[in-house]
Amino acid sequence: MTVSTQVFDAIVIGAGGAGMRASLALGVEGKRVAVISKVFPTRSHTVAAQGGINAALSNYDADDNWKYHFYDTVKGSDFLGDQHAIEYMCREAPRSIIELEHWGMPFSRDEKGKIYQRAFGGQSRFYGKEKVRRTCAVADRTGHALLHTLYQQNVAHNTQFYSEWFALELVKNKQGHFVGVTAINISDGSKCFFAAKQTILATGGAGRIYEQSTNAYICTGDGLGMAWRHNIGLQDMEMWQFHPTGLYGTGILISEGTRGEGGRLRNAQGDYYMSGYSKNADLACRDIVARSSVQEILAGRGCGPDKDHVHLDLTDLDEDTIRNKLPGITEIAQVYAGVDPRKEPLPVVPTVHYLMGGIPTTEYGQVIEHTPGGDKVIPGLYAVGECACVSVHGANRLGANSLLDLVVFGRAAGHHVAQLDETQPLVYDQDDIDQGFATYTQMMKRTSGIAHSVIRSKLQKIMQRDFGVYRNHSEMQSGLQALKQLKHDYDHSCYFADKSKVFNTNKIEALEVGNLLDVALSTAYASLYRTESRGAHSRMDYPERDDTNWCVHSVVYADESTVKRPVNVAPNEVKPVILEVRD
Amino acid sequence: MQLKIQRYDPEADVRPYLKAYTVDLNQVQGMMLLDVLEYIKDHLDPTLSIRRSCGGGVCGSDGMNVNGKNVLACQTQLATLPEDVTIYPMPGMPVVRDLVVDMSQFYKHFESVEPYLQPKQLPKDHEQIQSIEDRAKLDGLYECIMCGCCTSACPSSWWNPDKFVGPQGLLTAARFVADSRDGQKEKRLDNLSGKYKLYRCRGIFSCTTVCPKGLNPTQAIADLRSAQEDV
Ligand SMILES: Cc1cc2nc3c(=O)[nH]c(=O)nc-3n(C[C@H](O)[C@H](O)[C@H](O)COP(=O)(O)OP(=O)(O)OC[C@H]3O[C@@H](n4cnc5c(N)ncnc54)[C@H](O)[C@@H]3O)c2cc1C
């Protein structure tokens, strides 16, 4: 089958918040950019974000300051976040939010007509002394509003979208430069090599490696898999955030905004248990709240016939708050749990939600390789958003810092690419392109074998069982062995029945499973590698944080090699935050 | 549950046909129609093509016509469905394959209303001020997820799919006209005059009946008309 080639100044893979912010930065500078997305842009998973986006605007609480936001984020990250990147993000936050507002994002408002801000977990003023309302919100539909606003702006700027195109593999030339990506058009099966001197990965998360997840079906870690298969080391892949309030049975998210507005977690005995675990009670960091809920369940105080979940109680909230600030949650509770949150508590359980780790980058999104001599920029490749690890979230992300990450670093990467003074010609040969289609072609030819859905379901069960909130060596080791077997099965016999060309979702899903497997393997390697408990990574066999050996990023490779990469503790304008115990 | 689903692969089939599936709901995890479709794809027939993404009613991918009504499969509770279920792709849009329709026309109409804020003078270092009351005027308009259920259910759109902006496009226009921050209200309203815009709506209310987000495009169109009379 023939392969066409299209050449652009830059390619963005992904049309979520990160990808569309990057493409705007490029478009504004007059660059020819192609945005490739496996779904129509507004169907990207950013649309599902609910609670909000952080910026120290001081609209409610006077004297908030990005420096407090910086402090909270470093501490929330359990000191694994890179402080120069966190500084950059928090300092840029107010300006980034105002820019979104100027573009028409329909923020909720306060009495003065300014952007509404609510309380969220882990946010404080005066370096941990007082709670602060810092999370800018559009009711409980902030992601929808953000994604649609960015899409609207891209329409205004005539961005060239390739919607319902599936990116297969990155293409690297013989000089080691990334020069684009191979892709197939889902609508008609045609193949194309998108060539550019710079490629920006913005493919989002990979929560579907777990059986229960708040993530969309499409969150399959494709960009992570693409990088991994080019032997790019992935960073902090053990750091998966479990959100304390996934709706029991479905995994659908119930925003932290519910607790920000006054909701509380309760066990079967009716105790509001969080105050017993943390001085911040229900607004402690997510890793802490998730562990506390699991402790309650393990102690036999879980709710329901199987005592396997807890309750989120919103019945004390006033009508107005529920109606105006949490309308989406009310709808979700009614449609997906048959519960009226004004009258009854919601059944919830810690559910996998967000990957703090990912492709390591500079604060301009350039993908880096860690060598004994230090970090080296990999030419031609950028990563932003959830697939990247810049790292502002470290071992635990603060709620409402991800949407911020998308716009701040999406802009930074787009801007950086636009400013490059690239004089080197774009060089590649047929062989480079062919390699980018090799696996695909092989799978198309296979006429029997193991269905991808069987592999996917096994994979998700392993991750759920062996790589959950609490982990320990023996279970993770057996999980890893099972994953390796699955990887072998996938490589040698994964097969999809449908070989047709037009909108063949069977084929796309089979390709996604390959990416899920790579992400799962990297998670397993990293989780076994880090022999301590920090942030979201809690090991029963190593229950303490080990700052002597492990205040470093883990980097793992497809060949199973591992290295440690130092955490940046050198912000430019502020003093670094010194290690302390979190509460 | 007995399902009949319209199948069509343009490479293999001369015309669309209905295919029957029997699903034992005890085998299905989840309580939504989308869970049944995923079950079919994983266990009974991998060749069935649908669109889906978030699975939670916000991305707007899985609009389809179920027992005669446009719905999102991911927020259609199995408990609300009868034993026999017939599923067609959303009507009024060309079928790409199975339950997947070509929405390019729909997106063009969306783009035709200049769906982006065209602000007045922007303040330099802070947000535009908007009162709680002015912001409330966007409620019921901005939440659209572009699933296409409304436009696909609109007879006026069926007659003039290429010309009539349709309920989604008009709802979007209303969202920007209603925004106190927008500086182009008059131009926007001007652009909505002409045969195939505001007045092609015949007030049939199909859009409002089917909107999975409970929005009311018919009302939005009525409001646009009175706004047009006011200027
Ligand atoms: C339910 C939920 C609620 C959340 N709420 C909040 C919140 O309130 N505040 C907050 O800060 N964060 C929140 N988060 C986290 C945040 O929403 C995500 O981390 C963020 O939206 C990810 O954005 P992204 O741009 O990186 O990726 P996505 O929005 O997931 O976009 C990924 C893009 O990549 C494309 N893509 C992927 N693979 C391929 C491929 N192979 N070929 C072509 N295209 C591809 C997709 O089509 C899509 O366009 C929430 C997350 C969830 C799951």
Short mmCIF file of N, CA, C and O and ligand atoms in Angstrom, two decimals, chain A residues 12-20 35-54 118 120 135-136 140 142-143 146-147 162 164-169 181-184 186 201-205 213-216 218-223 226 241 243 251-257 286 352-355 384-388 393 397-406 508 512 515, chain B residues 53 58, ligand 1:
data_model
loop_
_atom_site.label_atom_id
_atom_site.label_comp_id
_atom_site.label_asym_id
_atom_site.label_seq_id
_atom_site.Cartn_x
_atom_site.Cartn_y
_atom_site.Cartn_z
N VAL A 12 2.11 18.36 15.88
CA VAL A 12 1.67 18.14 17.26
C VAL A 12 0.83 16.87 17.25
O VAL A 12 -0.12 16.77 16.47
N ILE A 13 1.18 15.90 18.07
CA ILE A 13 0.38 14.68 18.16
C ILE A 13 -0.47 14.78 19.41
O ILE A 13 0.04 14.69 20.53
N GLY A 14 -1.76 15.01 19.21
CA GLY A 14 -2.66 15.16 20.34
C GLY A 14 -3.34 16.51 20.31
O GLY A 14 -2.70 17.54 20.12
N ALA A 15 -4.67 16.50 20.46
CA ALA A 15 -5.45 17.74 20.45
C ALA A 15 -6.20 17.91 21.76
O ALA A 15 -7.33 18.37 21.79
N GLY A 16 -5.56 17.51 22.86
CA GLY A 16 -6.10 17.83 24.18
C GLY A 16 -5.65 19.24 24.55
O GLY A 16 -5.21 20.02 23.69
N GLY A 17 -5.75 19.56 25.84
CA GLY A 17 -5.37 20.90 26.28
C GLY A 17 -3.93 21.22 25.93
O GLY A 17 -3.62 22.32 25.46
N ALA A 18 -3.03 20.28 26.14
CA ALA A 18 -1.61 20.54 25.91
C ALA A 18 -1.34 20.73 24.42
O ALA A 18 -0.68 21.69 24.01
N GLY A 19 -1.85 19.83 23.59
CA GLY A 19 -1.59 19.90 22.15
C GLY A 19 -2.18 21.16 21.54
O GLY A 19 -1.53 21.84 20.73
N MET A 20 -3.40 21.49 21.95
CA MET A 20 -4.03 22.66 21.31
C MET A 20 -3.45 23.98 21.82
O MET A 20 -3.52 24.99 21.13
N VAL A 35 -1.92 19.20 13.44
CA VAL A 35 -2.29 18.59 14.71
C VAL A 35 -2.99 17.27 14.41
O VAL A 35 -4.04 17.25 13.76
N ILE A 36 -2.39 16.19 14.86
CA ILE A 36 -2.94 14.86 14.59
C ILE A 36 -3.65 14.37 15.84
O ILE A 36 -3.08 14.43 16.94
N SER A 37 -4.88 13.90 15.69
CA SER A 37 -5.58 13.39 16.88
C SER A 37 -6.43 12.19 16.52
O SER A 37 -7.10 12.18 15.48
N LYS A 38 -6.42 11.19 17.37
CA LYS A 38 -7.20 9.99 17.05
C LYS A 38 -8.69 10.21 17.26
O LYS A 38 -9.50 9.39 16.85
N VAL A 39 -9.05 11.31 17.92
CA VAL A 39 -10.47 11.69 18.01
C VAL A 39 -10.60 13.16 17.61
O VAL A 39 -9.63 13.90 17.62
N PHE A 40 -11.82 13.57 17.30
CA PHE A 40 -12.08 14.98 17.04
C PHE A 40 -11.64 15.76 18.29
O PHE A 40 -11.86 15.30 19.42
N PRO A 41 -10.99 16.93 18.11
CA PRO A 41 -10.34 17.61 19.24
C PRO A 41 -11.15 17.69 20.53
O PRO A 41 -10.62 17.42 21.62
N THR A 42 -12.43 18.08 20.42
CA THR A 42 -13.19 18.27 21.66
C THR A 42 -13.59 16.95 22.33
O THR A 42 -14.26 16.96 23.35
N ARG A 43 -13.20 15.83 21.75
CA ARG A 43 -13.47 14.53 22.39
C ARG A 43 -12.24 14.05 23.17
O ARG A 43 -12.21 12.93 23.66
N SER A 44 -11.20 14.87 23.20
CA SER A 44 -10.00 14.51 23.94
C SER A 44 -10.31 14.50 25.43
O SER A 44 -11.25 15.16 25.88
N HIS A 45 -9.46 13.82 26.19
CA HIS A 45 -9.87 13.58 27.57
C HIS A 45 -9.85 14.82 28.46
O HIS A 45 -10.48 14.83 29.51
N THR A 46 -9.15 15.85 28.05
CA THR A 46 -9.19 17.09 28.84
C THR A 46 -10.63 17.53 29.09
O THR A 46 -10.93 18.14 30.11
N VAL A 47 -11.51 17.17 28.17
CA VAL A 47 -12.91 17.59 28.29
C VAL A 47 -13.55 17.11 29.60
O VAL A 47 -14.50 17.69 30.09
N ALA A 48 -13.00 16.03 30.16
CA ALA A 48 -13.62 15.43 31.35
C ALA A 48 -13.19 16.09 32.65
O ALA A 48 -13.74 15.80 33.71
N ALA A 49 -12.17 16.94 32.60
CA ALA A 49 -11.68 17.56 33.84
C ALA A 49 -12.80 18.40 34.45
O ALA A 49 -13.56 19.04 33.74
N GLN A 50 -12.87 18.37 35.74
CA GLN A 50 -14.03 18.97 36.40
C GLN A 50 -13.66 20.17 37.27
O GLN A 50 -14.09 21.29 37.04
N GLY A 51 -12.82 19.91 38.28
CA GLY A 51 -12.71 20.81 39.43
C GLY A 51 -12.14 22.18 39.14
O GLY A 51 -12.65 23.19 39.62
N GLY A 52 -11.05 22.25 38.37
CA GLY A 52 -10.50 23.58 38.14
C GLY A 52 -9.04 23.62 37.78
O GLY A 52 -8.44 22.59 37.47
N ILE A 53 -8.51 24.83 37.82
CA ILE A 53 -7.15 25.08 37.39
C ILE A 53 -6.54 26.13 38.32
O ILE A 53 -7.15 27.18 38.58
N ASN A 54 -5.37 25.83 38.85
CA ASN A 54 -4.80 26.66 39.92
C ASN A 54 -4.05 27.88 39.41
O ASN A 54 -3.29 27.79 38.46
N ARG A 118 -12.09 28.25 44.14
CA ARG A 118 -12.56 27.38 45.22
C ARG A 118 -11.36 26.73 45.92
O ARG A 118 -10.23 26.80 45.44
N PHE A 120 -9.15 23.58 47.20
CA PHE A 120 -8.78 22.26 46.69
C PHE A 120 -7.73 21.68 47.64
O PHE A 120 -7.19 22.39 48.48
N THR A 135 -8.23 27.67 43.31
CA THR A 135 -8.58 26.88 42.12
C THR A 135 -9.66 27.58 41.31
O THR A 135 -10.81 27.67 41.74
N CYS A 136 -9.28 28.09 40.14
CA CYS A 136 -10.20 28.78 39.25
C CYS A 136 -11.10 27.76 38.58
O CYS A 136 -10.63 26.72 38.10
N ASP A 140 -18.35 22.81 37.66
CA ASP A 140 -17.52 21.60 37.75
C ASP A 140 -17.31 21.02 36.35
O ASP A 140 -17.34 19.83 36.14
N THR A 142 -14.67 22.47 34.26
CA THR A 142 -13.55 23.32 33.85
C THR A 142 -12.83 22.77 32.62
O THR A 142 -12.45 23.53 31.74
N GLY A 143 -12.66 21.47 32.55
CA GLY A 143 -11.96 20.88 31.41
C GLY A 143 -12.72 21.07 30.11
O GLY A 143 -12.14 21.39 29.07
N LEU A 146 -12.33 24.63 29.10
CA LEU A 146 -10.97 24.91 28.65
C LEU A 146 -10.73 24.32 27.26
O LEU A 146 -10.22 24.98 26.35
N LEU A 147 -11.11 23.07 27.08
CA LEU A 147 -10.85 22.40 25.80
C LEU A 147 -11.63 23.07 24.67
O LEU A 147 -11.10 23.30 23.58
N TYR A 162 -5.76 17.07 11.76
CA TYR A 162 -5.97 15.76 11.16
C TYR A 162 -6.70 14.93 12.21
O TYR A 162 -6.08 14.20 12.98
N GLU A 164 -9.12 12.07 13.77
CA GLU A 164 -9.34 10.65 13.50
C GLU A 164 -8.23 10.09 12.62
O GLU A 164 -8.45 9.33 11.69
N TRP A 165 -7.05 10.53 12.93
CA TRP A 165 -5.82 9.93 12.43
C TRP A 165 -5.11 9.30 13.61
O TRP A 165 -5.02 9.91 14.67
N PHE A 166 -4.57 8.13 13.42
CA PHE A 166 -3.90 7.43 14.51
C PHE A 166 -2.39 7.41 14.26
O PHE A 166 -1.93 6.88 13.25
N ALA A 167 -1.64 8.01 15.20
CA ALA A 167 -0.18 8.03 15.07
C ALA A 167 0.38 6.67 15.50
O ALA A 167 0.03 6.16 16.56
N LEU A 168 1.24 6.11 14.65
CA LEU A 168 1.79 4.78 14.93
C LEU A 168 3.14 4.85 15.64
O LEU A 168 3.28 4.43 16.78
N GLU A 169 4.15 5.38 14.92
CA GLU A 169 5.51 5.36 15.46
C GLU A 169 6.23 6.66 15.10
O GLU A 169 6.04 7.20 14.01
N VAL A 181 6.35 11.43 12.17
CA VAL A 181 5.59 10.30 12.70
C VAL A 181 4.82 9.60 11.57
O VAL A 181 4.39 10.25 10.62
N THR A 182 4.70 8.30 11.68
CA THR A 182 3.85 7.57 10.74
C THR A 182 2.45 7.50 11.31
O THR A 182 2.27 7.42 12.53
N ALA A 183 1.45 7.53 10.43
CA ALA A 183 0.07 7.55 10.92
C ALA A 183 -0.86 6.93 9.90
O ALA A 183 -0.55 6.86 8.72
N ILE A 184 -2.01 6.47 10.41
CA ILE A 184 -3.03 5.99 9.49
C ILE A 184 -4.32 6.78 9.71
O ILE A 184 -4.66 7.17 10.83
N ILE A 186 -7.94 6.89 10.21
CA ILE A 186 -8.91 5.91 10.70
C ILE A 186 -10.09 5.80 9.72
O ILE A 186 -10.59 4.71 9.47
N LEU A 201 4.91 15.64 21.20
CA LEU A 201 3.98 14.61 21.70
C LEU A 201 3.07 15.24 22.74
O LEU A 201 3.54 15.86 23.70
N ALA A 202 1.76 15.09 22.56
CA ALA A 202 0.80 15.61 23.54
C ALA A 202 -0.35 14.61 23.64
O ALA A 202 -1.52 14.96 23.53
N THR A 203 0.03 13.35 23.84
CA THR A 203 -0.94 12.26 23.70
C THR A 203 -1.67 11.89 24.97
O THR A 203 -2.46 10.95 24.98
N GLY A 204 -1.41 12.60 26.08
CA GLY A 204 -2.21 12.40 27.27
C GLY A 204 -1.83 11.18 28.08
O GLY A 204 -0.75 10.61 27.92
N GLY A 205 -2.74 10.77 28.94
CA GLY A 205 -2.46 9.75 29.94
C GLY A 205 -2.68 8.33 29.47
O GLY A 205 -2.89 8.06 28.29
N SER A 213 -10.69 2.88 36.25
CA SER A 213 -9.94 4.10 35.99
C SER A 213 -10.91 5.24 35.75
O SER A 213 -12.01 5.03 35.23
N THR A 214 -10.49 6.45 36.11
CA THR A 214 -11.31 7.61 35.80
C THR A 214 -11.08 8.05 34.35
O THR A 214 -11.72 8.97 33.88
N ASN A 215 -10.15 7.41 33.69
CA ASN A 215 -9.73 7.86 32.36
C ASN A 215 -10.64 7.34 31.24
O ASN A 215 -11.25 6.28 31.37
N ALA A 216 -10.64 8.08 30.15
CA ALA A 216 -11.40 7.70 28.96
C ALA A 216 -10.84 6.42 28.34
O ALA A 216 -9.69 6.05 28.57
N ILE A 218 -9.84 6.15 25.52
CA ILE A 218 -8.74 6.47 24.60
C ILE A 218 -7.43 6.78 25.33
O ILE A 218 -6.43 7.05 24.68
N CYS A 219 -7.42 6.76 26.67
CA CYS A 219 -6.19 7.09 27.41
C CYS A 219 -5.30 5.85 27.49
O CYS A 219 -5.28 5.14 28.51
N THR A 220 -4.61 5.59 26.39
CA THR A 220 -3.87 4.33 26.28
C THR A 220 -2.36 4.56 26.17
O THR A 220 -1.63 3.65 25.77
N GLY A 221 -1.90 5.75 26.48
CA GLY A 221 -0.45 5.97 26.57
C GLY A 221 0.30 5.78 25.26
O GLY A 221 1.45 5.35 25.26
N ASP A 222 -0.32 6.16 24.15
CA ASP A 222 0.31 5.91 22.85
C ASP A 222 1.66 6.62 22.71
O ASP A 222 2.63 6.05 22.21
N GLY A 223 1.70 7.87 23.14
CA GLY A 223 2.95 8.63 23.01
C GLY A 223 4.06 8.05 23.87
O GLY A 223 5.24 8.04 23.48
N MET A 226 5.35 5.07 22.05
CA MET A 226 6.17 5.48 20.90
C MET A 226 7.58 5.86 21.34
O MET A 226 8.56 5.50 20.70
N GLN A 241 -1.32 8.38 40.32
CA GLN A 241 -2.20 8.93 41.34
C GLN A 241 -3.53 8.19 41.37
O GLN A 241 -4.17 8.02 40.34
N HIS A 243 -7.16 8.66 42.62
CA HIS A 243 -8.05 9.71 43.10
C HIS A 243 -8.95 9.12 44.18
O HIS A 243 -9.51 8.06 43.98
N GLY A 251 -15.96 3.93 38.12
CA GLY A 251 -14.70 4.65 37.97
C GLY A 251 -14.88 6.10 37.58
O GLY A 251 -13.91 6.86 37.56
N ILE A 252 -16.08 6.51 37.28
CA ILE A 252 -16.28 7.91 36.87
C ILE A 252 -15.88 8.84 38.01
O ILE A 252 -16.16 8.57 39.17
N LEU A 253 -15.21 9.92 37.65
CA LEU A 253 -14.66 10.80 38.68
C LEU A 253 -15.72 11.65 39.36
O LEU A 253 -16.61 12.19 38.71
N ILE A 254 -15.57 11.76 40.68
CA ILE A 254 -16.32 12.76 41.44
C ILE A 254 -15.28 13.77 41.91
O ILE A 254 -14.41 13.47 42.72
N SER A 255 -15.35 14.97 41.39
CA SER A 255 -14.29 15.96 41.56
C SER A 255 -13.94 16.23 43.02
O SER A 255 -14.79 16.21 43.91
N GLU A 256 -12.65 16.54 43.22
CA GLU A 256 -12.19 17.01 44.53
C GLU A 256 -12.89 18.31 44.91
O GLU A 256 -12.96 18.66 46.09
N GLY A 257 -13.42 19.01 43.90
CA GLY A 257 -14.20 20.21 44.16
C GLY A 257 -15.34 19.93 45.14
O GLY A 257 -15.77 20.82 45.88
N ARG A 286 -3.94 14.06 47.74
CA ARG A 286 -4.68 12.89 47.27
C ARG A 286 -4.06 11.57 47.68
O ARG A 286 -4.78 10.62 48.00
N VAL A 352 -7.63 4.78 39.94
CA VAL A 352 -6.47 5.33 39.25
C VAL A 352 -6.89 6.48 38.34
O VAL A 352 -7.96 6.45 37.72
N HIS A 353 -6.05 7.52 38.30
CA HIS A 353 -6.54 8.80 37.76
C HIS A 353 -5.51 9.51 36.90
O HIS A 353 -5.84 10.08 35.87
N TYR A 354 -4.24 9.48 37.30
CA TYR A 354 -3.30 10.38 36.65
C TYR A 354 -1.89 9.82 36.77
O TYR A 354 -1.50 9.28 37.80
N LEU A 355 -1.13 9.99 35.69
CA LEU A 355 0.27 9.55 35.69
C LEU A 355 1.18 10.76 35.91
O LEU A 355 1.24 11.65 35.06
N VAL A 384 4.60 17.35 25.94
CA VAL A 384 3.89 18.23 26.87
C VAL A 384 2.61 17.54 27.37
O VAL A 384 2.09 16.63 26.73
N GLY A 385 2.14 18.01 28.51
CA GLY A 385 0.88 17.48 29.06
C GLY A 385 1.12 16.21 29.85
O GLY A 385 2.22 15.95 30.34
N GLU A 386 0.08 15.41 29.97
CA GLU A 386 0.16 14.26 30.87
C GLU A 386 1.19 13.23 30.42
O GLU A 386 1.74 12.49 31.23
N CYS A 387 1.49 13.15 29.14
CA CYS A 387 2.49 12.17 28.69
C CYS A 387 3.90 12.60 29.04
O CYS A 387 4.83 11.82 29.00
N ALA A 388 4.07 13.87 29.40
CA ALA A 388 5.41 14.39 29.70
C ALA A 388 5.66 14.38 31.21
O ALA A 388 4.73 14.28 32.00
N HIS A 393 4.90 17.56 39.04
CA HIS A 393 4.01 16.85 39.96
C HIS A 393 4.77 15.88 40.87
O HIS A 393 4.21 15.41 41.86
N ARG A 397 0.56 14.66 42.39
CA ARG A 397 0.09 15.90 41.80
C ARG A 397 -0.96 16.56 42.68
O ARG A 397 -1.85 15.88 43.19
N LEU A 398 -0.89 17.87 42.83
CA LEU A 398 -1.98 18.59 43.48
C LEU A 398 -3.12 18.71 42.49
O LEU A 398 -2.92 18.98 41.30
N GLY A 399 -4.34 18.53 43.00
CA GLY A 399 -5.51 18.70 42.15
C GLY A 399 -5.46 20.06 41.49
O GLY A 399 -5.01 21.04 42.08
N ALA A 400 -5.91 20.12 40.23
CA ALA A 400 -6.01 21.37 39.48
C ALA A 400 -4.65 21.93 39.04
O ALA A 400 -4.57 23.05 38.55
N ASN A 401 -3.60 21.15 39.23
CA ASN A 401 -2.31 21.57 38.67
C ASN A 401 -2.05 20.96 37.29
O ASN A 401 -1.10 21.34 36.63
N SER A 402 -2.87 19.99 36.88
CA SER A 402 -2.60 19.40 35.57
C SER A 402 -3.06 20.30 34.43
O SER A 402 -2.33 20.54 33.47
N LEU A 403 -4.28 20.82 34.55
CA LEU A 403 -4.76 21.72 33.50
C LEU A 403 -3.78 22.89 33.36
O LEU A 403 -3.50 23.37 32.27
N LEU A 404 -3.24 23.31 34.50
CA LEU A 404 -2.27 24.39 34.47
C LEU A 404 -1.00 23.97 33.72
O LEU A 404 -0.49 24.70 32.87
N ASP A 405 -0.52 22.79 34.05
CA ASP A 405 0.63 22.20 33.36
C ASP A 405 0.41 22.21 31.83
O ASP A 405 1.28 22.63 31.06
N LEU A 406 -0.79 21.83 31.40
CA LEU A 406 -1.08 21.77 29.97
C LEU A 406 -0.88 23.12 29.30
O LEU A 406 -0.21 23.22 28.25
N ILE A 508 -7.51 -0.35 15.47
CA ILE A 508 -6.98 0.73 16.32
C ILE A 508 -6.81 0.24 17.76
O ILE A 508 -5.79 0.49 18.41
N GLU A 512 -3.54 0.05 20.18
CA GLU A 512 -3.50 0.70 21.51
C GLU A 512 -3.03 -0.28 22.59
O GLU A 512 -2.33 0.12 23.53
N ASN A 515 0.57 -0.24 23.16
CA ASN A 515 1.03 0.89 23.96
C ASN A 515 0.74 0.68 25.44
O ASN A 515 1.57 0.98 26.30
N SER B 53 -15.29 7.75 23.65
CA SER B 53 -14.06 8.21 24.27
C SER B 53 -14.20 8.22 25.78
O SER B 53 -13.74 7.32 26.46
N VAL B 58 -19.47 13.37 28.52
CA VAL B 58 -18.96 14.73 28.30
C VAL B 58 -18.21 14.94 27.00
O VAL B 58 -18.02 16.08 26.58
C1 LIG C 1 -12.09 12.70 35.03
C2 LIG C 1 -10.90 13.59 35.15
C3 LIG C 1 -11.00 14.82 35.78
C4 LIG C 1 -9.89 15.67 35.89
N1 LIG C 1 -10.05 16.89 36.50
C5 LIG C 1 -8.98 17.72 36.55
C6 LIG C 1 -9.11 19.03 37.11
O1 LIG C 1 -10.17 19.44 37.56
N2 LIG C 1 -8.02 19.83 37.12
C7 LIG C 1 -6.81 19.43 36.61
O2 LIG C 1 -5.87 20.21 36.64
N3 LIG C 1 -6.68 18.20 36.07
C8 LIG C 1 -7.72 17.34 36.03
N4 LIG C 1 -7.57 16.09 35.47
C9 LIG C 1 -6.32 15.76 34.78
C10 LIG C 1 -6.28 16.41 33.41
O3 LIG C 1 -7.57 16.56 32.91
C11 LIG C 1 -5.47 15.60 32.41
O4 LIG C 1 -4.23 15.29 32.96
C12 LIG C 1 -5.24 16.42 31.16
O5 LIG C 1 -6.47 16.86 30.64
C13 LIG C 1 -4.47 15.69 30.08
O6 LIG C 1 -4.39 16.55 28.96
P1 LIG C 1 -3.47 16.25 27.69
O7 LIG C 1 -3.61 17.40 26.79
O8 LIG C 1 -2.13 15.86 28.16
O9 LIG C 1 -4.12 14.94 27.07
P2 LIG C 1 -5.61 14.59 26.54
O10 LIG C 1 -6.59 15.67 26.79
O11 LIG C 1 -5.91 13.25 27.06
O12 LIG C 1 -5.41 14.53 24.98
C14 LIG C 1 -4.66 13.55 24.36
C15 LIG C 1 -4.74 13.77 22.88
O13 LIG C 1 -3.84 12.91 22.22
C16 LIG C 1 -4.49 12.29 21.15
N5 LIG C 1 -3.84 11.00 20.91
C17 LIG C 1 -3.46 10.08 21.82
N6 LIG C 1 -2.89 9.03 21.21
C18 LIG C 1 -2.90 9.29 19.88
C19 LIG C 1 -2.45 8.59 18.73
N7 LIG C 1 -1.88 7.38 18.80
N8 LIG C 1 -2.63 9.16 17.52
C20 LIG C 1 -3.22 10.38 17.41
N9 LIG C 1 -3.66 11.07 18.47
C21 LIG C 1 -3.49 10.54 19.69
C22 LIG C 1 -5.93 12.18 21.56
O14 LIG C 1 -6.76 12.07 20.44
C23 LIG C 1 -6.12 13.50 22.29
O15 LIG C 1 -6.41 14.51 21.35
C24 LIG C 1 -8.66 15.25 35.39
C25 LIG C 1 -8.55 14.01 34.77
C26 LIG C 1 -9.64 13.17 34.68
C27 LIG C 1 -9.47 11.82 34.08
#
